[in-house]
């Protein structure tokens, strides 16, 4: 190979490398602020980060995050990400709604989005993302009602507020659909991070006769699952497929596909179709919620077939799981 050809090849390699680096530097920057559970919570925040990581891999954005250790971190974390030049900033959790609304009003050219946030009149640069958590909760409740041997199951909630109520009352309705005689024990931990408290609550529920416990409590649920392992009982996970945390004990999970929502909305930013000024809702119909794919490990084929039928009825509007105590009482 003569020297001229070698020189030309070297130039070509440098040009390609330079273009690749320029493309990387030009990638749209998108970031998220976690709630207090942290990015490795095996649940809500982790699912959000996985969605951003997927977007980084598939649609050429540059993703990053900042973790919050207390509520007071939300605003400064978002301001830091704003100063860093992120085109879209995500807030993960309903408690960030006020901060997101405030900053979106202040920084009208900056795009913001909030998971589990509903905005009464969102500005054109702000999107709220909500889920019909009651739908997968109804399905796992039905599974619990069918599988309990003691006619007693439990629900452990994190904070006592509307999002967790959707899990609570959807689960309750599903249990009663599967087993009208089943009792449902309920306790809220007043925390999303206190795993020790979750374990203590679960141990007491198991002692009181529950043999399956569903948690919607973030890191508190780690303690619930730990108790299930130690007591050789069953647990139902939330947000992600949590079977890997206790393969012999987590029989199913009410999955909330925060990852899909993050990915889909981030993609609209890249495509120029960001739905600012709206609240977007994900349910079974939209592929935003569902039961864990590992459910077959513990749940019989017969019950899973029944669950498919219930899912179809929910999508068709023939079954409307309750979201609150008022809706539950109205069904009685």
mmCIF file of C-alpha atoms in Angstrom:
data_model
loop_
_atom_site.group_PDB
_atom_site.id
_atom_site.type_symbol
_atom_site.label_atom_id
_atom_site.label_comp_id
_atom_site.label_asym_id
_atom_site.label_seq_id
_atom_site.Cartn_x
_atom_site.Cartn_y
_atom_site.Cartn_z
ATOM 1 C CA UNK A 1 0.000 0.000 0.000
ATOM 2 C CA UNK A 2 1.594 3.336 -1.067
ATOM 3 C CA UNK A 3 2.026 6.235 1.313
ATOM 4 C CA UNK A 4 -0.673 8.353 -0.346
ATOM 5 C CA UNK A 5 -3.320 5.679 0.264
ATOM 6 C CA UNK A 6 -2.219 5.268 3.877
ATOM 7 C CA UNK A 7 -2.480 9.018 4.483
ATOM 8 C CA UNK A 8 -5.965 9.138 2.938
ATOM 9 C CA UNK A 9 -7.133 6.227 5.107
ATOM 10 C CA UNK A 10 -5.810 7.909 8.232
ATOM 11 C CA UNK A 11 -7.607 11.130 7.341
ATOM 12 C CA UNK A 12 -10.845 9.180 6.775
ATOM 13 C CA UNK A 13 -10.549 7.511 10.177
ATOM 14 C CA UNK A 14 -9.960 10.856 11.879
ATOM 15 C CA UNK A 15 -12.938 12.436 10.110
ATOM 16 C CA UNK A 16 -15.256 9.573 11.126
ATOM 17 C CA UNK A 17 -14.003 9.701 14.707
ATOM 18 C CA UNK A 18 -14.433 13.454 14.795
ATOM 19 C CA UNK A 19 -17.975 13.241 13.460
ATOM 20 C CA UNK A 20 -18.812 10.553 16.008
ATOM 21 C CA UNK A 21 -17.480 12.713 18.839
ATOM 22 C CA UNK A 22 -19.344 15.760 17.529
ATOM 23 C CA UNK A 23 -22.550 13.721 17.327
ATOM 24 C CA UNK A 24 -22.064 12.544 20.908
ATOM 25 C CA UNK A 25 -21.482 16.099 22.119
ATOM 26 C CA UNK A 26 -24.519 17.339 20.164
ATOM 27 C CA UNK A 27 -26.860 14.705 21.628
ATOM 28 C CA UNK A 28 -29.907 16.081 23.402
ATOM 29 C CA UNK A 29 -29.356 16.096 27.153
ATOM 30 C CA UNK A 30 -32.128 14.651 29.303
ATOM 31 C CA UNK A 31 -31.907 14.183 33.060
ATOM 32 C CA UNK A 32 -34.008 13.081 36.001
ATOM 33 C CA UNK A 33 -34.244 13.808 39.706
ATOM 34 C CA UNK A 34 -35.017 10.741 41.808
ATOM 35 C CA UNK A 35 -37.260 10.620 44.814
ATOM 36 C CA UNK A 36 -35.724 9.648 48.143
ATOM 37 C CA UNK A 37 -35.639 5.938 47.316
ATOM 38 C CA UNK A 38 -32.630 6.459 45.051
ATOM 39 C CA UNK A 39 -31.784 5.153 41.620
ATOM 40 C CA UNK A 40 -31.091 1.609 42.815
ATOM 41 C CA UNK A 41 -34.329 1.101 44.740
ATOM 42 C CA UNK A 42 -35.291 -2.021 42.733
ATOM 43 C CA UNK A 43 -38.560 -0.243 42.064
ATOM 44 C CA UNK A 44 -39.927 3.108 40.927
ATOM 45 C CA UNK A 45 -36.797 5.247 40.581
ATOM 46 C CA UNK A 46 -34.751 2.438 39.088
ATOM 47 C CA UNK A 47 -37.414 1.784 36.470
ATOM 48 C CA UNK A 48 -37.318 5.473 35.506
ATOM 49 C CA UNK A 49 -33.544 5.404 35.118
ATOM 50 C CA UNK A 50 -33.745 2.249 33.012
ATOM 51 C CA UNK A 51 -36.119 4.087 30.690
ATOM 52 C CA UNK A 52 -33.645 6.942 30.273
ATOM 53 C CA UNK A 53 -30.793 4.498 29.720
ATOM 54 C CA UNK A 54 -32.800 2.809 26.985
ATOM 55 C CA UNK A 55 -33.434 6.202 25.389
ATOM 56 C CA UNK A 56 -29.716 6.970 25.521
ATOM 57 C CA UNK A 57 -28.968 3.703 23.752
ATOM 58 C CA UNK A 58 -31.720 3.780 21.128
ATOM 59 C CA UNK A 59 -32.457 7.419 20.304
ATOM 60 C CA UNK A 60 -29.128 9.108 20.927
ATOM 61 C CA UNK A 61 -29.686 11.288 23.956
ATOM 62 C CA UNK A 62 -27.256 11.930 26.778
ATOM 63 C CA UNK A 63 -28.837 10.793 30.054
ATOM 64 C CA UNK A 64 -27.982 11.667 33.640
ATOM 65 C CA UNK A 65 -29.596 11.830 37.083
ATOM 66 C CA UNK A 66 -29.320 13.387 40.505
ATOM 67 C CA UNK A 67 -30.514 11.563 43.614
ATOM 68 C CA UNK A 68 -32.590 13.158 46.349
ATOM 69 C CA UNK A 69 -32.063 12.153 49.962
ATOM 70 C CA UNK A 70 -34.800 14.458 51.266
ATOM 71 C CA UNK A 71 -37.672 16.495 49.840
ATOM 72 C CA UNK A 72 -35.617 19.678 50.156
ATOM 73 C CA UNK A 73 -33.258 18.330 47.472
ATOM 74 C CA UNK A 74 -35.842 18.402 44.675
ATOM 75 C CA UNK A 75 -35.594 22.053 43.681
ATOM 76 C CA UNK A 76 -31.796 22.512 43.919
ATOM 77 C CA UNK A 77 -31.292 19.256 42.012
ATOM 78 C CA UNK A 78 -33.560 20.474 39.215
ATOM 79 C CA UNK A 79 -31.827 23.855 39.169
ATOM 80 C CA UNK A 80 -28.467 22.104 38.857
ATOM 81 C CA UNK A 81 -29.740 20.088 35.891
ATOM 82 C CA UNK A 82 -31.172 23.265 34.337
ATOM 83 C CA UNK A 83 -27.780 24.981 34.632
ATOM 84 C CA UNK A 84 -26.166 21.918 33.022
ATOM 85 C CA UNK A 85 -28.144 22.505 29.827
ATOM 86 C CA UNK A 86 -30.574 19.599 29.887
ATOM 87 C CA UNK A 87 -33.415 20.072 27.407
ATOM 88 C CA UNK A 88 -35.821 17.901 29.406
ATOM 89 C CA UNK A 89 -35.810 17.443 33.173
ATOM 90 C CA UNK A 90 -37.854 14.651 34.757
ATOM 91 C CA UNK A 91 -39.132 14.680 38.323
ATOM 92 C CA UNK A 92 -39.779 11.165 39.609
ATOM 93 C CA UNK A 93 -42.638 11.184 42.086
ATOM 94 C CA UNK A 94 -45.804 13.072 42.978
ATOM 95 C CA UNK A 95 -44.061 15.126 45.659
ATOM 96 C CA UNK A 96 -42.167 17.020 42.949
ATOM 97 C CA UNK A 97 -45.319 18.366 41.294
ATOM 98 C CA UNK A 98 -45.228 21.785 42.974
ATOM 99 C CA UNK A 99 -41.530 22.295 42.247
ATOM 100 C CA UNK A 100 -41.978 21.251 38.622
ATOM 101 C CA UNK A 101 -44.899 23.623 38.182
ATOM 102 C CA UNK A 102 -42.973 26.494 39.756
ATOM 103 C CA UNK A 103 -39.858 25.965 37.646
ATOM 104 C CA UNK A 104 -41.827 25.439 34.437
ATOM 105 C CA UNK A 105 -43.502 28.808 35.010
ATOM 106 C CA UNK A 106 -40.144 30.482 35.661
ATOM 107 C CA UNK A 107 -38.190 28.839 32.820
ATOM 108 C CA UNK A 108 -40.604 28.906 29.903
ATOM 109 C CA UNK A 109 -38.085 27.605 27.346
ATOM 110 C CA UNK A 110 -37.129 24.615 29.497
ATOM 111 C CA UNK A 111 -39.126 21.386 29.218
ATOM 112 C CA UNK A 112 -40.167 19.484 32.338
ATOM 113 C CA UNK A 113 -42.100 16.274 33.000
ATOM 114 C CA UNK A 114 -43.272 14.613 36.203
ATOM 115 C CA UNK A 115 -44.020 10.969 36.932
ATOM 116 C CA UNK A 116 -47.157 10.523 39.070
ATOM 117 C CA UNK A 117 -47.811 14.240 38.701
ATOM 118 C CA UNK A 118 -51.132 15.739 37.675
ATOM 119 C CA UNK A 119 -51.169 19.413 36.755
ATOM 120 C CA UNK A 120 -54.466 21.316 36.741
ATOM 121 C CA UNK A 121 -53.331 23.692 34.009
ATOM 122 C CA UNK A 122 -49.864 22.643 32.828
ATOM 123 C CA UNK A 123 -47.820 25.240 30.988
ATOM 124 C CA UNK A 124 -46.800 24.425 27.380
ATOM 125 C CA UNK A 125 -43.390 23.218 28.582
ATOM 126 C CA UNK A 126 -44.731 20.818 31.220
ATOM 127 C CA UNK A 127 -46.173 17.289 31.044
ATOM 128 C CA UNK A 128 -47.735 15.210 33.809
ATOM 129 C CA UNK A 129 -47.534 11.419 33.585
ATOM 130 C CA UNK A 130 -50.034 9.261 35.435
ATOM 131 C CA UNK A 131 -50.761 5.539 35.610
ATOM 132 C CA UNK A 132 -53.877 3.497 36.244
ATOM 133 C CA UNK A 133 -52.195 1.555 39.046
ATOM 134 C CA UNK A 134 -55.531 0.145 40.115
ATOM 135 C CA UNK A 135 -55.593 -2.062 37.006
ATOM 136 C CA UNK A 136 -52.553 -4.309 37.655
ATOM 137 C CA UNK A 137 -53.369 -4.178 41.372
ATOM 138 C CA UNK A 138 -56.780 -5.662 40.603
ATOM 139 C CA UNK A 139 -55.121 -8.471 38.653
ATOM 140 C CA UNK A 140 -52.586 -9.359 41.360
ATOM 141 C CA UNK A 141 -55.372 -9.094 43.927
ATOM 142 C CA UNK A 142 -57.330 -11.674 41.977
ATOM 143 C CA UNK A 143 -54.256 -13.924 41.974
ATOM 144 C CA UNK A 144 -53.853 -13.483 45.737
ATOM 145 C CA UNK A 145 -57.521 -14.270 46.342
ATOM 146 C CA UNK A 146 -57.240 -17.435 44.294
ATOM 147 C CA UNK A 147 -53.940 -18.610 45.788
ATOM 148 C CA UNK A 148 -54.366 -17.894 49.506
ATOM 149 C CA UNK A 149 -54.646 -20.983 51.690
ATOM 150 C CA UNK A 150 -55.666 -19.086 54.816
ATOM 151 C CA UNK A 151 -58.325 -16.794 53.326
ATOM 152 C CA UNK A 152 -56.292 -13.876 54.623
ATOM 153 C CA UNK A 153 -53.912 -11.646 52.643
ATOM 154 C CA UNK A 154 -52.220 -8.314 53.328
ATOM 155 C CA UNK A 155 -51.522 -4.943 51.748
ATOM 156 C CA UNK A 156 -48.644 -2.710 52.863
ATOM 157 C CA UNK A 157 -48.738 0.846 51.544
ATOM 158 C CA UNK A 158 -45.988 3.429 51.704
ATOM 159 C CA UNK A 159 -47.487 6.876 52.224
ATOM 160 C CA UNK A 160 -51.234 7.268 52.737
ATOM 161 C CA UNK A 161 -52.118 9.299 49.639
ATOM 162 C CA UNK A 162 -54.022 9.019 46.356
ATOM 163 C CA UNK A 163 -51.464 7.140 44.235
ATOM 164 C CA UNK A 164 -51.068 4.384 46.820
ATOM 165 C CA UNK A 165 -54.839 4.319 47.313
ATOM 166 C CA UNK A 166 -55.121 3.193 43.687
ATOM 167 C CA UNK A 167 -52.929 0.179 44.473
ATOM 168 C CA UNK A 168 -54.805 -0.454 47.735
ATOM 169 C CA UNK A 169 -58.366 -0.392 46.446
ATOM 170 C CA UNK A 170 -57.590 -2.003 43.117
ATOM 171 C CA UNK A 171 -55.982 -4.879 45.029
ATOM 172 C CA UNK A 172 -58.898 -5.122 47.460
ATOM 173 C CA UNK A 173 -61.414 -5.352 44.606
ATOM 174 C CA UNK A 174 -59.346 -7.989 42.826
ATOM 175 C CA UNK A 175 -59.023 -10.111 45.961
ATOM 176 C CA UNK A 176 -62.784 -10.028 46.483
ATOM 177 C CA UNK A 177 -63.379 -10.911 42.828
ATOM 178 C CA UNK A 178 -61.196 -13.983 43.202
ATOM 179 C CA UNK A 179 -62.331 -14.910 46.713
ATOM 180 C CA UNK A 180 -65.275 -13.045 48.301
ATOM 181 C CA UNK A 181 -64.567 -14.641 51.686
ATOM 182 C CA UNK A 182 -60.937 -13.507 51.850
ATOM 183 C CA UNK A 183 -59.954 -10.958 54.510
ATOM 184 C CA UNK A 184 -57.500 -8.195 53.548
ATOM 185 C CA UNK A 185 -55.221 -6.776 56.257
ATOM 186 C CA UNK A 186 -54.059 -3.221 55.500
ATOM 187 C CA UNK A 187 -51.333 -1.041 56.992
ATOM 188 C CA UNK A 188 -49.473 2.039 55.774
ATOM 189 C CA UNK A 189 -45.834 2.512 56.756
ATOM 190 C CA UNK A 190 -45.752 6.322 56.407
ATOM 191 C CA UNK A 191 -42.482 5.864 54.517
ATOM 192 C CA UNK A 192 -41.057 4.746 51.198
ATOM 193 C CA UNK A 193 -37.593 3.967 52.555
ATOM 194 C CA UNK A 194 -37.888 2.245 55.948
ATOM 195 C CA UNK A 195 -37.281 -1.408 55.067
ATOM 196 C CA UNK A 196 -37.109 -2.387 58.744
ATOM 197 C CA UNK A 197 -40.616 -1.062 59.284
ATOM 198 C CA UNK A 198 -41.844 -2.917 56.221
ATOM 199 C CA UNK A 199 -40.384 -6.128 57.584
ATOM 200 C CA UNK A 200 -41.978 -5.588 60.996
ATOM 201 C CA UNK A 201 -45.406 -4.911 59.464
ATOM 202 C CA UNK A 202 -45.163 -7.968 57.228
ATOM 203 C CA UNK A 203 -44.021 -10.225 60.055
ATOM 204 C CA UNK A 204 -47.037 -9.170 62.103
ATOM 205 C CA UNK A 205 -49.399 -9.764 59.177
ATOM 206 C CA UNK A 206 -47.936 -13.217 58.595
ATOM 207 C CA UNK A 207 -48.267 -13.909 62.330
ATOM 208 C CA UNK A 208 -51.921 -12.848 62.110
ATOM 209 C CA UNK A 209 -52.606 -15.398 59.407
ATOM 210 C CA UNK A 210 -51.909 -13.688 56.090
ATOM 211 C CA UNK A 211 -50.021 -15.913 53.678
ATOM 212 C CA UNK A 212 -49.649 -13.432 50.786
ATOM 213 C CA UNK A 213 -48.744 -9.735 51.112
ATOM 214 C CA UNK A 214 -48.796 -7.136 48.338
ATOM 215 C CA UNK A 215 -46.692 -4.051 48.909
ATOM 216 C CA UNK A 216 -46.824 -0.672 47.191
ATOM 217 C CA UNK A 217 -44.199 0.971 49.311
ATOM 218 C CA UNK A 218 -40.889 1.450 47.482
ATOM 219 C CA UNK A 219 -37.941 0.562 49.716
ATOM 220 C CA UNK A 220 -40.305 -0.394 52.541
ATOM 221 C CA UNK A 221 -41.262 -3.315 50.318
ATOM 222 C CA UNK A 222 -37.726 -4.677 50.524
ATOM 223 C CA UNK A 223 -38.497 -5.468 54.142
ATOM 224 C CA UNK A 224 -41.806 -7.079 53.206
ATOM 225 C CA UNK A 225 -40.040 -9.368 50.763
ATOM 226 C CA UNK A 226 -37.323 -10.154 53.303
ATOM 227 C CA UNK A 227 -40.009 -11.174 55.801
ATOM 228 C CA UNK A 228 -41.627 -13.399 53.179
ATOM 229 C CA UNK A 229 -38.302 -15.163 52.652
ATOM 230 C CA UNK A 230 -37.709 -15.688 56.353
ATOM 231 C CA UNK A 231 -41.287 -16.808 57.055
ATOM 232 C CA UNK A 232 -41.488 -18.958 53.913
ATOM 233 C CA UNK A 233 -44.566 -17.022 52.813
ATOM 234 C CA UNK A 234 -45.578 -15.287 49.603
ATOM 235 C CA UNK A 235 -45.216 -11.650 48.584
ATOM 236 C CA UNK A 236 -46.328 -9.628 45.579
ATOM 237 C CA UNK A 237 -43.958 -7.026 44.188
ATOM 238 C CA UNK A 238 -44.615 -3.626 42.673
ATOM 239 C CA UNK A 239 -43.449 -1.314 39.869
ATOM 240 C CA UNK A 240 -40.850 -3.769 38.498
ATOM 241 C CA UNK A 241 -40.833 -7.553 38.241
ATOM 242 C CA UNK A 242 -39.428 -8.230 41.723
ATOM 243 C CA UNK A 243 -39.250 -12.014 41.478
ATOM 244 C CA UNK A 244 -35.452 -11.830 41.313
ATOM 245 C CA UNK A 245 -35.389 -10.449 44.872
ATOM 246 C CA UNK A 246 -36.896 -13.679 46.224
ATOM 247 C CA UNK A 247 -37.527 -16.221 43.447
ATOM 248 C CA UNK A 248 -39.269 -18.671 45.787
ATOM 249 C CA UNK A 249 -41.505 -16.085 47.420
ATOM 250 C CA UNK A 250 -42.475 -13.284 45.018
ATOM 251 C CA UNK A 251 -45.311 -14.871 43.076
ATOM 252 C CA UNK A 252 -46.118 -11.920 40.823
ATOM 253 C CA UNK A 253 -45.728 -8.141 40.654
ATOM 254 C CA UNK A 254 -48.018 -5.257 39.729
ATOM 255 C CA UNK A 255 -45.779 -3.658 37.153
ATOM 256 C CA UNK A 256 -45.892 0.060 36.541
ATOM 257 C CA UNK A 257 -43.910 0.661 33.387
ATOM 258 C CA UNK A 258 -42.310 3.934 34.360
ATOM 259 C CA UNK A 259 -39.467 2.933 32.045
ATOM 260 C CA UNK A 260 -41.806 2.837 29.040
ATOM 261 C CA UNK A 261 -43.338 6.196 29.917
ATOM 262 C CA UNK A 262 -39.931 7.838 30.333
ATOM 263 C CA UNK A 263 -38.712 6.348 27.056
ATOM 264 C CA UNK A 264 -41.828 7.256 25.075
ATOM 265 C CA UNK A 265 -42.034 10.854 26.284
ATOM 266 C CA UNK A 266 -38.293 11.379 25.830
ATOM 267 C CA UNK A 267 -38.631 10.093 22.281
ATOM 268 C CA UNK A 268 -41.287 12.728 21.562
ATOM 269 C CA UNK A 269 -38.760 15.380 22.589
ATOM 270 C CA UNK A 270 -36.289 14.100 20.004
ATOM 271 C CA UNK A 271 -39.007 13.841 17.355
ATOM 272 C CA UNK A 272 -40.338 17.325 18.044
ATOM 273 C CA UNK A 273 -43.746 16.142 19.243
ATOM 274 C CA UNK A 274 -43.369 16.720 22.998
ATOM 275 C CA UNK A 275 -46.963 16.929 24.349
ATOM 276 C CA UNK A 276 -46.418 19.979 26.530
ATOM 277 C CA UNK A 277 -49.415 21.354 28.374
ATOM 278 C CA UNK A 278 -51.020 17.942 28.918
ATOM 279 C CA UNK A 279 -51.320 15.074 31.365
ATOM 280 C CA UNK A 280 -50.635 11.659 29.816
ATOM 281 C CA UNK A 281 -52.176 8.513 31.317
ATOM 282 C CA UNK A 282 -50.844 4.953 30.935
ATOM 283 C CA UNK A 283 -52.906 1.856 31.713
ATOM 284 C CA UNK A 284 -53.308 -1.704 30.448
ATOM 285 C CA UNK A 285 -54.591 -0.447 27.109
ATOM 286 C CA UNK A 286 -51.476 1.670 26.559
ATOM 287 C CA UNK A 287 -49.030 -1.001 27.743
ATOM 288 C CA UNK A 288 -48.123 1.130 30.742
ATOM 289 C CA UNK A 289 -49.025 -1.380 33.461
ATOM 290 C CA UNK A 290 -49.398 -5.146 33.802
ATOM 291 C CA UNK A 291 -48.413 -8.216 35.776
ATOM 292 C CA UNK A 292 -44.895 -9.627 35.850
ATOM 293 C CA UNK A 293 -43.768 -11.971 33.062
ATOM 294 C CA UNK A 294 -42.366 -14.335 35.712
ATOM 295 C CA UNK A 295 -45.836 -14.920 37.191
ATOM 296 C CA UNK A 296 -45.991 -18.327 35.513
ATOM 297 C CA UNK A 297 -43.376 -19.633 37.968
ATOM 298 C CA UNK A 298 -45.874 -19.683 40.838
ATOM 299 C CA UNK A 299 -49.299 -18.956 39.368
ATOM 300 C CA UNK A 300 -51.127 -21.803 37.645
ATOM 301 C CA UNK A 301 -51.905 -21.662 33.936
ATOM 302 C CA UNK A 302 -55.595 -21.795 34.789
ATOM 303 C CA UNK A 303 -55.447 -18.697 36.993
ATOM 304 C CA UNK A 304 -53.293 -16.834 34.475
ATOM 305 C CA UNK A 305 -55.857 -17.591 31.781
ATOM 306 C CA UNK A 306 -58.555 -16.132 34.028
ATOM 307 C CA UNK A 307 -56.362 -13.070 34.573
ATOM 308 C CA UNK A 308 -56.104 -12.588 30.806
ATOM 309 C CA UNK A 309 -59.879 -12.546 30.639
ATOM 310 C CA UNK A 310 -60.064 -9.938 33.399
ATOM 311 C CA UNK A 311 -57.424 -7.857 31.663
ATOM 312 C CA UNK A 312 -59.462 -7.871 28.453
ATOM 313 C CA UNK A 313 -62.547 -6.766 30.379
ATOM 314 C CA UNK A 314 -60.651 -3.915 32.017
ATOM 315 C CA UNK A 315 -59.354 -2.733 28.646
ATOM 316 C CA UNK A 316 -62.886 -2.918 27.236
ATOM 317 C CA UNK A 317 -64.266 -0.930 30.173
ATOM 318 C CA UNK A 318 -66.409 -3.804 31.421
ATOM 319 C CA UNK A 319 -64.491 -3.843 34.712
ATOM 320 C CA UNK A 320 -63.477 -0.537 36.305
ATOM 321 C CA UNK A 321 -61.269 -1.142 39.366
ATOM 322 C CA UNK A 322 -61.739 1.400 42.175
ATOM 323 C CA UNK A 323 -59.167 4.074 42.964
ATOM 324 C CA UNK A 324 -60.401 5.221 46.373
ATOM 325 C CA UNK A 325 -62.409 4.222 49.424
ATOM 326 C CA UNK A 326 -65.391 6.146 48.035
ATOM 327 C CA UNK A 327 -65.320 4.225 44.766
ATOM 328 C CA UNK A 328 -64.862 0.933 46.609
ATOM 329 C CA UNK A 329 -67.813 1.619 48.901
ATOM 330 C CA UNK A 330 -69.965 2.596 45.924
ATOM 331 C CA UNK A 331 -69.314 -0.849 44.430
ATOM 332 C CA UNK A 332 -70.690 -2.681 47.464
#
